[in-house]
Amino acid sequence: PIIAAVNGFALGGGCELAMMCDILYAGEKAKFGQPEITLGVLPGAGGTQRLTRSVGKSKAMEMCLTGNFIDAQEAKQIGLAAQVFPVDELVDKAVATGQKIASFSKIAVALNKEAVNAAYETTLQLGLDYEKRLFYASLEQKTRKKAWVHLGRSESLSLQMNEFIMHYIFYK
């Protein structure tokens, strides 16, 4: 996962880059905006699409059509930022989140990311079906790992086998 820690101005491409991340944390002084209209152009790196999905059509229209900025608190309130932290804690909080995520199963993290990202690009019913498929696959990989280790095989070889099977399930 990619965690953005925005402390300062994230405008235009900076805002678009932050929205490409999996988790967006903001420092208290952060400002976000899509001011491209003031230059006679529109966002060109996904700003109109990601912003609309994050904050809704009306707020995205307002930001893109006026070039107005929003502060960190508003970014959190409308769903653009996950959390707001004091400036001196921002990076430490982002690193701590990364460390927590890294302590979990790599496959489980990847499957969770896959399911959440799919929610952006599909209908609710297709998303629910996809989530269920990922859920059962994750149960199967956990069971395979236990069985493989129980048979005296190495855990690292078990993980390699799980990755191969997961790749086969989703990319065959």
GROMACS .gro file of N, CA and C in nm:
model
  516
    1PRO      N    1   0.082  -0.120   0.000
    1PRO     CA    2   0.000   0.000   0.000
    1PRO      C    3   0.085   0.125   0.000
    2ILE      N    4   0.032   0.229  -0.058
    2ILE     CA    5   0.101   0.357  -0.064
    2ILE      C    6   0.027   0.455   0.024
    3ILE      N    7   0.097   0.514   0.120
    3ILE     CA    8   0.038   0.608   0.214
    3ILE      C    9   0.093   0.747   0.184
    4ALA      N   10   0.002   0.840   0.157
    4ALA     CA   11   0.041   0.979   0.135
    4ALA      C   12   0.036   1.053   0.268
    5ALA      N   13   0.137   1.134   0.294
    5ALA     CA   14   0.141   1.222   0.411
    5ALA      C   15   0.158   1.363   0.356
    6VAL      N   16   0.046   1.435   0.342
    6VAL     CA   17   0.046   1.566   0.279
    6VAL      C   18   0.053   1.674   0.386
    7ASN      N   19   0.156   1.755   0.379
    7ASN     CA   20   0.173   1.863   0.474
    7ASN      C   21   0.216   1.986   0.396
    8GLY      N   22   0.119   2.063   0.354
    8GLY     CA   23   0.147   2.179   0.270
    8GLY      C   24   0.047   2.180   0.156
    9PHE      N   25   0.089   2.232   0.042
    9PHE     CA   26  -0.002   2.244  -0.072
    9PHE      C   27   0.004   2.120  -0.161
   10ALA      N   28  -0.112   2.063  -0.189
   10ALA     CA   29  -0.125   1.954  -0.286
   10ALA      C   30  -0.225   2.006  -0.390
   11LEU      N   31  -0.173   2.073  -0.489
   11LEU     CA   32  -0.257   2.138  -0.589
   11LEU      C   33  -0.228   2.079  -0.726
   12GLY      N   34  -0.332   2.070  -0.808
   12GLY     CA   35  -0.314   2.018  -0.943
   12GLY      C   36  -0.258   1.878  -0.940
   13GLY      N   37  -0.143   1.862  -1.003
   13GLY     CA   38  -0.078   1.731  -1.008
   13GLY      C   39  -0.044   1.676  -0.871
   14GLY      N   40  -0.015   1.764  -0.775
   14GLY     CA   41   0.012   1.717  -0.639
   14GLY      C   42  -0.109   1.655  -0.574
   15CYS      N   43  -0.225   1.716  -0.596
   15CYS     CA   44  -0.350   1.659  -0.545
   15CYS      C   45  -0.381   1.528  -0.616
   16GLU      N   46  -0.359   1.527  -0.747
   16GLU     CA   47  -0.384   1.404  -0.824
   16GLU      C   48  -0.292   1.292  -0.778
   17LEU      N   49  -0.167   1.322  -0.753
   17LEU     CA   50  -0.072   1.222  -0.704
   17LEU      C   51  -0.117   1.170  -0.567
   18ALA      N   52  -0.159   1.259  -0.478
   18ALA     CA   53  -0.205   1.215  -0.346
   18ALA      C   54  -0.327   1.124  -0.357
   19MET      N   55  -0.417   1.155  -0.452
   19MET     CA   56  -0.537   1.073  -0.468
   19MET      C   57  -0.506   0.936  -0.528
   20MET      N   58  -0.389   0.919  -0.588
   20MET     CA   59  -0.349   0.788  -0.641
   20MET      C   60  -0.308   0.692  -0.530
   21CYS      N   61  -0.283   0.745  -0.411
   21CYS     CA   62  -0.237   0.663  -0.299
   21CYS      C   63  -0.353   0.586  -0.236
   22ASP      N   64  -0.318   0.482  -0.163
   22ASP     CA   65  -0.418   0.398  -0.099
   22ASP      C   66  -0.479   0.466   0.024
   23ILE      N   67  -0.397   0.535   0.099
   23ILE     CA   68  -0.440   0.606   0.220
   23ILE      C   69  -0.381   0.746   0.213
   24LEU      N   70  -0.463   0.845   0.244
   24LEU     CA   71  -0.416   0.984   0.239
   24LEU      C   72  -0.432   1.045   0.378
   25TYR      N   73  -0.319   1.078   0.440
   25TYR     CA   74  -0.319   1.149   0.568
   25TYR      C   75  -0.279   1.293   0.540
   26ALA      N   76  -0.337   1.384   0.616
   26ALA     CA   77  -0.307   1.526   0.598
   26ALA      C   78  -0.256   1.587   0.727
   27GLY      N   79  -0.158   1.676   0.713
   27GLY     CA   80  -0.116   1.758   0.826
   27GLY      C   81  -0.215   1.872   0.840
   28GLU      N   82  -0.222   1.930   0.957
   28GLU     CA   83  -0.320   2.036   0.985
   28GLU      C   84  -0.312   2.154   0.888
   29LYS      N   85  -0.196   2.177   0.829
   29LYS     CA   86  -0.180   2.292   0.740
   29LYS      C   87  -0.196   2.258   0.592
   30ALA      N   88  -0.233   2.135   0.561
   30ALA     CA   89  -0.244   2.092   0.422
   30ALA      C   90  -0.358   2.165   0.351
   31LYS      N   91  -0.337   2.188   0.222
   31LYS     CA   92  -0.438   2.246   0.133
   31LYS      C   93  -0.444   2.160   0.007
   32PHE      N   94  -0.566   2.136  -0.041
   32PHE     CA   95  -0.587   2.054  -0.160
   32PHE      C   96  -0.665   2.134  -0.262
   33GLY      N   97  -0.636   2.110  -0.389
   33GLY     CA   98  -0.713   2.179  -0.492
   33GLY      C   99  -0.677   2.135  -0.632
   34GLN      N  100  -0.766   2.167  -0.723
   34GLN     CA  101  -0.747   2.143  -0.867
   34GLN      C  102  -0.761   2.278  -0.937
   35PRO      N  103  -0.657   2.361  -0.932
   35PRO     CA  104  -0.667   2.497  -0.986
   35PRO      C  105  -0.637   2.508  -1.135
   36GLU      N  106  -0.633   2.398  -1.207
   36GLU     CA  107  -0.597   2.401  -1.349
   36GLU      C  108  -0.684   2.496  -1.430
   37ILE      N  109  -0.810   2.513  -1.389
   37ILE     CA  110  -0.900   2.601  -1.465
   37ILE      C  111  -0.846   2.744  -1.472
   38THR      N  112  -0.771   2.785  -1.371
   38THR     CA  113  -0.714   2.921  -1.372
   38THR      C  114  -0.606   2.935  -1.478
   39LEU      N  115  -0.559   2.823  -1.532
   39LEU     CA  116  -0.460   2.824  -1.640
   39LEU      C  117  -0.526   2.793  -1.775
   40GLY      N  118  -0.659   2.777  -1.773
   40GLY     CA  119  -0.731   2.750  -1.896
   40GLY      C  120  -0.730   2.606  -1.941
   41VAL      N  121  -0.699   2.513  -1.847
   41VAL     CA  122  -0.698   2.370  -1.880
   41VAL      C  123  -0.775   2.294  -1.772
   42LEU      N  124  -0.777   2.163  -1.784
   42LEU     CA  125  -0.839   2.079  -1.682
   42LEU      C  126  -0.734   1.984  -1.626
   43PRO      N  127  -0.765   1.921  -1.512
   43PRO     CA  128  -0.671   1.823  -1.457
   43PRO      C  129  -0.642   1.715  -1.560
   44GLY      N  130  -0.517   1.673  -1.569
   44GLY     CA  131  -0.479   1.578  -1.672
   44GLY      C  132  -0.422   1.447  -1.621
   45ALA      N  133  -0.424   1.427  -1.490
   45ALA     CA  134  -0.369   1.302  -1.435
   45ALA      C  135  -0.471   1.233  -1.345
   46GLY      N  136  -0.597   1.240  -1.385
   46GLY     CA  137  -0.701   1.170  -1.311
   46GLY      C  138  -0.777   1.254  -1.211
   47GLY      N  139  -0.751   1.383  -1.204
   47GLY     CA  140  -0.815   1.468  -1.105
   47GLY      C  141  -0.966   1.472  -1.114
   48THR      N  142  -1.020   1.481  -1.234
   48THR     CA  143  -1.167   1.487  -1.246
   48THR      C  144  -1.230   1.355  -1.208
   49GLN      N  145  -1.162   1.245  -1.234
   49GLN     CA  146  -1.219   1.112  -1.208
   49GLN      C  147  -1.203   1.070  -1.062
   50ARG      N  148  -1.083   1.079  -1.009
   50ARG     CA  149  -1.060   1.036  -0.870
   50ARG      C  150  -1.127   1.130  -0.771
   51LEU      N  151  -1.123   1.260  -0.799
   51LEU     CA  152  -1.185   1.356  -0.708
   51LEU      C  153  -1.336   1.331  -0.699
   52THR      N  154  -1.400   1.309  -0.812
   52THR     CA  155  -1.544   1.283  -0.813
   52THR      C  156  -1.577   1.157  -0.733
   53ARG      N  157  -1.498   1.054  -0.749
   53ARG     CA  158  -1.523   0.930  -0.675
   53ARG      C  159  -1.498   0.948  -0.525
   54SER      N  160  -1.406   1.035  -0.490
   54SER     CA  161  -1.374   1.056  -0.349
   54SER      C  162  -1.470   1.149  -0.277
   55VAL      N  163  -1.509   1.258  -0.343
   55VAL     CA  164  -1.585   1.362  -0.273
   55VAL      C  165  -1.725   1.384  -0.326
   56GLY      N  166  -1.761   1.317  -0.435
   56GLY     CA  167  -1.892   1.336  -0.496
   56GLY      C  168  -1.889   1.440  -0.607
   57LYS      N  169  -1.992   1.434  -0.690
   57LYS     CA  170  -1.996   1.519  -0.810
   57LYS      C  171  -1.999   1.668  -0.777
   58SER      N  172  -2.085   1.709  -0.686
   58SER     CA  173  -2.102   1.852  -0.661
   58SER      C  174  -1.974   1.916  -0.609
   59LYS      N  175  -1.909   1.853  -0.513
   59LYS     CA  176  -1.785   1.911  -0.457
   59LYS      C  177  -1.673   1.906  -0.560
   60ALA      N  178  -1.666   1.798  -0.637
   60ALA     CA  179  -1.564   1.790  -0.742
   60ALA      C  180  -1.586   1.899  -0.846
   61MET      N  181  -1.710   1.920  -0.883
   61MET     CA  182  -1.741   2.028  -0.978
   61MET      C  183  -1.698   2.163  -0.922
   62GLU      N  184  -1.732   2.187  -0.797
   62GLU     CA  185  -1.695   2.315  -0.735
   62GLU      C  186  -1.543   2.334  -0.736
   63MET      N  187  -1.471   2.232  -0.697
   63MET     CA  188  -1.325   2.244  -0.691
   63MET      C  189  -1.264   2.261  -0.830
   64CYS      N  190  -1.311   2.182  -0.926
   64CYS     CA  191  -1.254   2.188  -1.061
   64CYS      C  192  -1.296   2.312  -1.138
   65LEU      N  193  -1.419   2.359  -1.117
   65LEU     CA  194  -1.469   2.474  -1.194
   65LEU      C  195  -1.435   2.609  -1.134
   66THR      N  196  -1.400   2.613  -1.005
   66THR     CA  197  -1.362   2.740  -0.942
   66THR      C  198  -1.213   2.750  -0.915
   67GLY      N  199  -1.147   2.635  -0.903
   67GLY     CA  200  -1.006   2.635  -0.865
   67GLY      C  201  -0.986   2.659  -0.717
   68ASN      N  202  -1.095   2.659  -0.639
   68ASN     CA  203  -1.085   2.683  -0.495
   68ASN      C  204  -1.011   2.569  -0.425
   69PHE      N  205  -0.941   2.605  -0.318
   69PHE     CA  206  -0.870   2.508  -0.236
   69PHE      C  207  -0.958   2.468  -0.117
   70ILE      N  208  -0.929   2.351  -0.061
   70ILE     CA  209  -0.990   2.311   0.066
   70ILE      C  210  -0.878   2.283   0.165
   71ASP      N  211  -0.909   2.299   0.294
   71ASP     CA  212  -0.809   2.272   0.397
   71ASP      C  213  -0.816   2.126   0.441
   72ALA      N  214  -0.726   2.089   0.531
   72ALA     CA  215  -0.716   1.950   0.576
   72ALA      C  216  -0.844   1.902   0.643
   73GLN      N  217  -0.904   1.985   0.728
   73GLN     CA  218  -1.025   1.943   0.798
   73GLN      C  219  -1.139   1.916   0.701
   74GLU      N  220  -1.155   2.003   0.601
   74GLU     CA  221  -1.259   1.979   0.502
   74GLU      C  222  -1.227   1.855   0.419
   75ALA      N  223  -1.100   1.836   0.387
   75ALA     CA  224  -1.061   1.717   0.311
   75ALA      C  225  -1.100   1.590   0.386
   76LYS      N  226  -1.083   1.590   0.517
   76LYS     CA  227  -1.124   1.474   0.596
   76LYS      C  228  -1.277   1.463   0.599
   77GLN      N  229  -1.342   1.575   0.620
   77GLN     CA  230  -1.488   1.577   0.632
   77GLN      C  231  -1.556   1.523   0.506
   78ILE      N  232  -1.502   1.553   0.389
   78ILE     CA  233  -1.566   1.511   0.264
   78ILE      C  234  -1.511   1.379   0.209
   79GLY      N  235  -1.416   1.319   0.280
   79GLY     CA  236  -1.368   1.187   0.242
   79GLY      C  237  -1.244   1.184   0.155
   80LEU      N  238  -1.181   1.298   0.134
   80LEU     CA  239  -1.058   1.300   0.055
   80LEU      C  240  -0.940   1.249   0.139
   81ALA      N  241  -0.933   1.291   0.264
   81ALA     CA  242  -0.827   1.246   0.355
   81ALA      C  243  -0.886   1.151   0.459
   82ALA      N  244  -0.808   1.050   0.496
   82ALA     CA  245  -0.853   0.954   0.597
   82ALA      C  246  -0.847   1.017   0.737
   83GLN      N  247  -0.738   1.090   0.765
   83GLN     CA  248  -0.720   1.150   0.896
   83GLN      C  249  -0.637   1.277   0.883
   84VAL      N  250  -0.648   1.361   0.985
   84VAL     CA  251  -0.568   1.483   0.995
   84VAL      C  252  -0.488   1.473   1.124
   85PHE      N  253  -0.359   1.503   1.114
   85PHE     CA  254  -0.271   1.497   1.230
   85PHE      C  255  -0.197   1.629   1.247
   86PRO      N  256  -0.152   1.657   1.371
   86PRO     CA  257  -0.065   1.773   1.388
   86PRO      C  258   0.059   1.755   1.300
   87VAL      N  259   0.110   1.866   1.251
   87VAL     CA  260   0.222   1.864   1.157
   87VAL      C  261   0.339   1.779   1.207
   88ASP      N  262   0.373   1.792   1.334
   88ASP     CA  263   0.489   1.721   1.388
   88ASP      C  264   0.465   1.571   1.408
   89GLU      N  265   0.341   1.524   1.395
   89GLU     CA  266   0.310   1.382   1.410
   89GLU      C  267   0.278   1.312   1.278
   90LEU      N  268   0.260   1.389   1.173
   90LEU     CA  269   0.208   1.336   1.047
   90LEU      C  270   0.291   1.220   0.992
   91VAL      N  271   0.419   1.241   0.974
   91VAL     CA  272   0.503   1.136   0.913
   91VAL      C  273   0.512   1.014   1.004
   92ASP      N  274   0.524   1.036   1.134
   92ASP     CA  275   0.530   0.923   1.226
   92ASP      C  276   0.402   0.840   1.222
   93LYS      N  277   0.288   0.906   1.211
   93LYS     CA  278   0.159   0.835   1.203
   93LYS      C  279   0.151   0.754   1.073
   94ALA      N  280   0.197   0.814   0.963
   94ALA     CA  281   0.195   0.744   0.834
   94ALA      C  282   0.287   0.621   0.839
   95VAL      N  283   0.405   0.637   0.896
   95VAL     CA  284   0.500   0.525   0.909
   95VAL      C  285   0.442   0.416   0.999
   96ALA      N  286   0.379   0.456   1.110
   96ALA     CA  287   0.320   0.357   1.201
   96ALA      C  288   0.209   0.278   1.131
   97THR      N  289   0.130   0.346   1.050
   97THR     CA  290   0.025   0.276   0.974
   97THR      C  291   0.088   0.178   0.878
   98GLY      N  292   0.193   0.221   0.807
   98GLY     CA  293   0.263   0.132   0.716
   98GLY      C  294   0.320   0.010   0.786
   99GLN      N  295   0.377   0.031   0.904
   99GLN     CA  296   0.432  -0.081   0.980
   99GLN      C  297   0.323  -0.178   1.025
  100LYS      N  298   0.210  -0.123   1.066
  100LYS     CA  299   0.099  -0.210   1.107
  100LYS      C  300   0.052  -0.295   0.990
  101ILE      N  301   0.033  -0.232   0.874
  101ILE     CA  302  -0.011  -0.306   0.755
  101ILE      C  303   0.092  -0.411   0.716
  102ALA      N  304   0.221  -0.376   0.726
  102ALA     CA  305   0.327  -0.469   0.689
  102ALA      C  306   0.334  -0.590   0.781
  103SER      N  307   0.276  -0.579   0.900
  103SER     CA  308   0.278  -0.692   0.994
  103SER      C  309   0.175  -0.800   0.959
  104PHE      N  310   0.086  -0.769   0.866
  104PHE     CA  311  -0.018  -0.865   0.827
  104PHE      C  312   0.028  -0.947   0.707
  105SER      N  313  -0.047  -1.051   0.678
  105SER     CA  314  -0.021  -1.137   0.563
  105SER      C  315  -0.015  -1.054   0.434
  106LYS      N  316   0.090  -1.073   0.356
  106LYS     CA  317   0.103  -1.000   0.230
  106LYS      C  318  -0.013  -1.032   0.136
  107ILE      N  319  -0.052  -1.157   0.135
  107ILE     CA  320  -0.162  -1.198   0.048
  107ILE      C  321  -0.292  -1.134   0.095
  108ALA      N  322  -0.318  -1.134   0.225
  108ALA     CA  323  -0.440  -1.073   0.277
  108ALA      C  324  -0.444  -0.923   0.249
  109VAL      N  325  -0.330  -0.856   0.263
  109VAL     CA  326  -0.323  -0.713   0.232
  109VAL      C  327  -0.353  -0.691   0.084
  110ALA      N  328  -0.291  -0.770  -0.001
  110ALA     CA  329  -0.312  -0.756  -0.146
  110ALA      C  330  -0.459  -0.781  -0.183
  111LEU      N  331  -0.520  -0.882  -0.121
  111LEU     CA  332  -0.659  -0.913  -0.152
  111LEU      C  333  -0.753  -0.802  -0.103
  112ASN      N  334  -0.724  -0.747   0.014
  112ASN     CA  335  -0.804  -0.636   0.064
  112ASN      C  336  -0.794  -0.515  -0.028
  113LYS      N  337  -0.672  -0.484  -0.071
  113LYS     CA  338  -0.652  -0.372  -0.165
  113LYS      C  339  -0.729  -0.397  -0.294
  114GLU      N  340  -0.720  -0.518  -0.343
  114GLU     CA  341  -0.787  -0.555  -0.468
  114GLU      C  342  -0.938  -0.536  -0.456
  115ALA      N  343  -0.995  -0.579  -0.344
  115ALA     CA  344  -1.140  -0.568  -0.325
  115ALA      C  345  -1.185  -0.423  -0.312
  116VAL      N  346  -1.111  -0.345  -0.235
  116VAL     CA  347  -1.148  -0.203  -0.219
  116VAL      C  348  -1.133  -0.129  -0.351
  117ASN      N  349  -1.025  -0.154  -0.423
  117ASN     CA  350  -1.007  -0.088  -0.553
  117ASN      C  351  -1.115  -0.129  -0.653
  118ALA      N  352  -1.159  -0.254  -0.646
  118ALA     CA  353  -1.265  -0.300  -0.737
  118ALA      C  354  -1.395  -0.225  -0.711
  119ALA      N  355  -1.417  -0.183  -0.588
  119ALA     CA  356  -1.540  -0.111  -0.555
  119ALA      C  357  -1.552   0.018  -0.635
  120TYR      N  358  -1.440   0.076  -0.671
  120TYR     CA  359  -1.438   0.198  -0.752
  120TYR      C  360  -1.485   0.174  -0.896
  121GLU      N  361  -1.464   0.053  -0.944
  121GLU     CA  362  -1.474   0.029  -1.087
  121GLU      C  363  -1.586  -0.065  -1.128
  122THR      N  364  -1.677  -0.097  -1.037
  122THR     CA  365  -1.779  -0.195  -1.070
  122THR      C  366  -1.910  -0.164  -0.998
  123THR      N  367  -2.012  -0.240  -1.028
  123THR     CA  368  -2.139  -0.226  -0.958
  123THR      C  369  -2.129  -0.290  -0.821
  124LEU      N  370  -2.224  -0.259  -0.734
  124LEU     CA  371  -2.224  -0.318  -0.601
  124LEU      C  372  -2.232  -0.470  -0.608
  125GLN      N  373  -2.322  -0.523  -0.689
  125GLN     CA  374  -2.339  -0.669  -0.695
  125GLN      C  375  -2.213  -0.738  -0.747
  126LEU      N  376  -2.153  -0.684  -0.852
  126LEU     CA  377  -2.028  -0.743  -0.902
  126LEU      C  378  -1.918  -0.732  -0.797
  127GLY      N  379  -1.915  -0.621  -0.726
  127GLY     CA  380  -1.816  -0.603  -0.620
  127GLY      C  381  -1.834  -0.703  -0.507
  128LEU      N  382  -1.959  -0.726  -0.468
  128LEU     CA  383  -1.987  -0.825  -0.363
  128LEU      C  384  -1.947  -0.966  -0.407
  129ASP      N  385  -1.978  -0.999  -0.531
  129ASP     CA  386  -1.939  -1.131  -0.583
  129ASP      C  387  -1.787  -1.145  -0.585
  130TYR      N  388  -1.717  -1.039  -0.627
  130TYR     CA  389  -1.571  -1.041  -0.633
  130TYR      C  390  -1.512  -1.054  -0.493
  131GLU      N  391  -1.569  -0.979  -0.398
  131GLU     CA  392  -1.522  -0.987  -0.261
  131GLU      C  393  -1.537  -1.129  -0.206
  132LYS      N  394  -1.650  -1.190  -0.233
  132LYS     CA  395  -1.674  -1.327  -0.185
  132LYS      C  396  -1.570  -1.422  -0.244
  133ARG      N  397  -1.541  -1.407  -0.372
  133ARG     CA  398  -1.441  -1.491  -0.438
  133ARG      C  399  -1.303  -1.473  -0.373
  134LEU      N  400  -1.267  -1.348  -0.346
  134LEU     CA  401  -1.139  -1.320  -0.281
  134LEU      C  402  -1.138  -1.378  -0.139
  135PHE      N  403  -1.250  -1.364  -0.068
  135PHE     CA  404  -1.259  -1.415   0.068
  135PHE      C  405  -1.234  -1.566   0.072
  136TYR      N  406  -1.303  -1.640  -0.013
  136TYR     CA  407  -1.285  -1.785  -0.015
  136TYR      C  408  -1.143  -1.823  -0.059
  137ALA      N  409  -1.088  -1.748  -0.151
  137ALA     CA  410  -0.950  -1.774  -0.191
  137ALA      C  411  -0.855  -1.751  -0.075
  138SER      N  412  -0.881  -1.649   0.006
  138SER     CA  413  -0.792  -1.622   0.120
  138SER      C  414  -0.803  -1.733   0.224
  139LEU      N  415  -0.923  -1.787   0.245
  139LEU     CA  416  -0.938  -1.900   0.337
  139LEU      C  417  -0.862  -2.021   0.286
  140GLU      N  418  -0.873  -2.045   0.156
  140GLU     CA  419  -0.804  -2.159   0.097
  140GLU      C  420  -0.653  -2.146   0.111
  141GLN      N  421  -0.599  -2.026   0.090
  141GLN     CA  422  -0.454  -2.011   0.098
  141GLN      C  423  -0.407  -2.031   0.241
  142LYS      N  424  -0.487  -1.990   0.341
  142LYS     CA  425  -0.449  -2.010   0.481
  142LYS      C  426  -0.448  -2.159   0.514
  143THR      N  427  -0.548  -2.232   0.467
  143THR     CA  428  -0.557  -2.376   0.489
  143THR      C  429  -0.440  -2.448   0.420
  144ARG      N  430  -0.410  -2.409   0.297
  144ARG     CA  431  -0.297  -2.470   0.225
  144ARG      C  432  -0.167  -2.448   0.300
  145LYS      N  433  -0.149  -2.327   0.354
  145LYS     CA  434  -0.025  -2.299   0.427
  145LYS      C  435  -0.011  -2.391   0.547
  146LYS      N  436  -0.119  -2.406   0.625
  146LYS     CA  437  -0.114  -2.492   0.744
  146LYS      C  438  -0.083  -2.637   0.704
  147ALA      N  439  -0.148  -2.684   0.600
  147ALA     CA  440  -0.126  -2.822   0.555
  147ALA      C  441   0.017  -2.841   0.507
  148TRP      N  442   0.068  -2.745   0.430
  148TRP     CA  443   0.203  -2.754   0.374
  148TRP      C  444   0.307  -2.758   0.485
  149VAL      N  445   0.291  -2.669   0.584
  149VAL     CA  446   0.386  -2.666   0.696
  149VAL      C  447   0.372  -2.793   0.779
  150HIS      N  448   0.249  -2.842   0.798
  150HIS     CA  449   0.226  -2.964   0.874
  150HIS      C  450   0.298  -3.084   0.809
  151LEU      N  451   0.308  -3.083   0.677
  151LEU     CA  452   0.376  -3.192   0.607
  151LEU      C  453   0.529  -3.180   0.613
  152GLY      N  454   0.576  -3.078   0.685
  152GLY     CA  455   0.719  -3.062   0.701
  152GLY      C  456   0.785  -2.977   0.594
  153ARG      N  457   0.707  -2.913   0.511
  153ARG     CA  458   0.763  -2.825   0.408
  153ARG      C  459   0.794  -2.689   0.469
  154SER      N  460   0.879  -2.616   0.405
  154SER     CA  461   0.916  -2.485   0.460
  154SER      C  462   0.802  -2.387   0.441
  155GLU      N  463   0.790  -2.293   0.535
  155GLU     CA  464   0.686  -2.192   0.528
  155GLU      C  465   0.708  -2.099   0.408
  156SER      N  466   0.834  -2.070   0.375
  156SER     CA  467   0.859  -1.981   0.261
  156SER      C  468   0.817  -2.048   0.130
  157LEU      N  469   0.839  -2.179   0.120
  157LEU     CA  470   0.793  -2.251   0.001
  157LEU      C  471   0.641  -2.253  -0.004
  158SER      N  472   0.578  -2.264   0.113
  158SER     CA  473   0.432  -2.258   0.120
  158SER      C  474   0.381  -2.124   0.069
  159LEU      N  475   0.446  -2.015   0.108
  159LEU     CA  476   0.405  -1.883   0.061
  159LEU      C  477   0.423  -1.869  -0.089
  160GLN      N  478   0.533  -1.925  -0.143
  160GLN     CA  479   0.555  -1.921  -0.287
  160GLN      C  480   0.445  -1.999  -0.360
  161MET      N  481   0.408  -2.113  -0.304
  161MET     CA  482   0.302  -2.193  -0.364
  161MET      C  483   0.169  -2.118  -0.359
  162ASN      N  484   0.140  -2.053  -0.246
  162ASN     CA  485   0.018  -1.975  -0.234
  162ASN      C  486   0.014  -1.863  -0.337
  163GLU      N  487   0.126  -1.794  -0.355
  163GLU     CA  488   0.130  -1.685  -0.453
  163GLU      C  489   0.105  -1.738  -0.594
  164PHE      N  490   0.162  -1.855  -0.625
  164PHE     CA  491   0.139  -1.914  -0.756
  164PHE      C  492  -0.009  -1.948  -0.775
  165ILE      N  493  -0.069  -2.008  -0.674
  165ILE     CA  494  -0.210  -2.047  -0.683
  165ILE      C  495  -0.299  -1.924  -0.693
  166MET      N  496  -0.270  -1.819  -0.613
  166MET     CA  497  -0.350  -1.697  -0.619
  166MET      C  498  -0.338  -1.634  -0.758
  167HIS      N  499  -0.219  -1.635  -0.815
  167HIS     CA  500  -0.199  -1.579  -0.948
  167HIS      C  501  -0.282  -1.658  -1.049
  168TYR      N  502  -0.283  -1.790  -1.034
  168TYR     CA  503  -0.358  -1.875  -1.126
  168TYR      C  504  -0.509  -1.848  -1.114
  169ILE      N  505  -0.558  -1.834  -0.991
  169ILE     CA  506  -0.701  -1.811  -0.969
  169ILE      C  507  -0.747  -1.682  -1.037
  170PHE      N  508  -0.668  -1.576  -1.025
  170PHE     CA  509  -0.713  -1.445  -1.068
  170PHE      C  510  -0.668  -1.403  -1.208
  171TYR      N  511  -0.569  -1.471  -1.263
  171TYR     CA  512  -0.518  -1.426  -1.391
  171TYR      C  513  -0.519  -1.534  -1.499
  172LYS      N  514  -0.589  -1.646  -1.472
  172LYS     CA  515  -0.589  -1.756  -1.571
  172LYS      C  516  -0.669  -1.720  -1.693
   0.00000   0.00000   0.00000
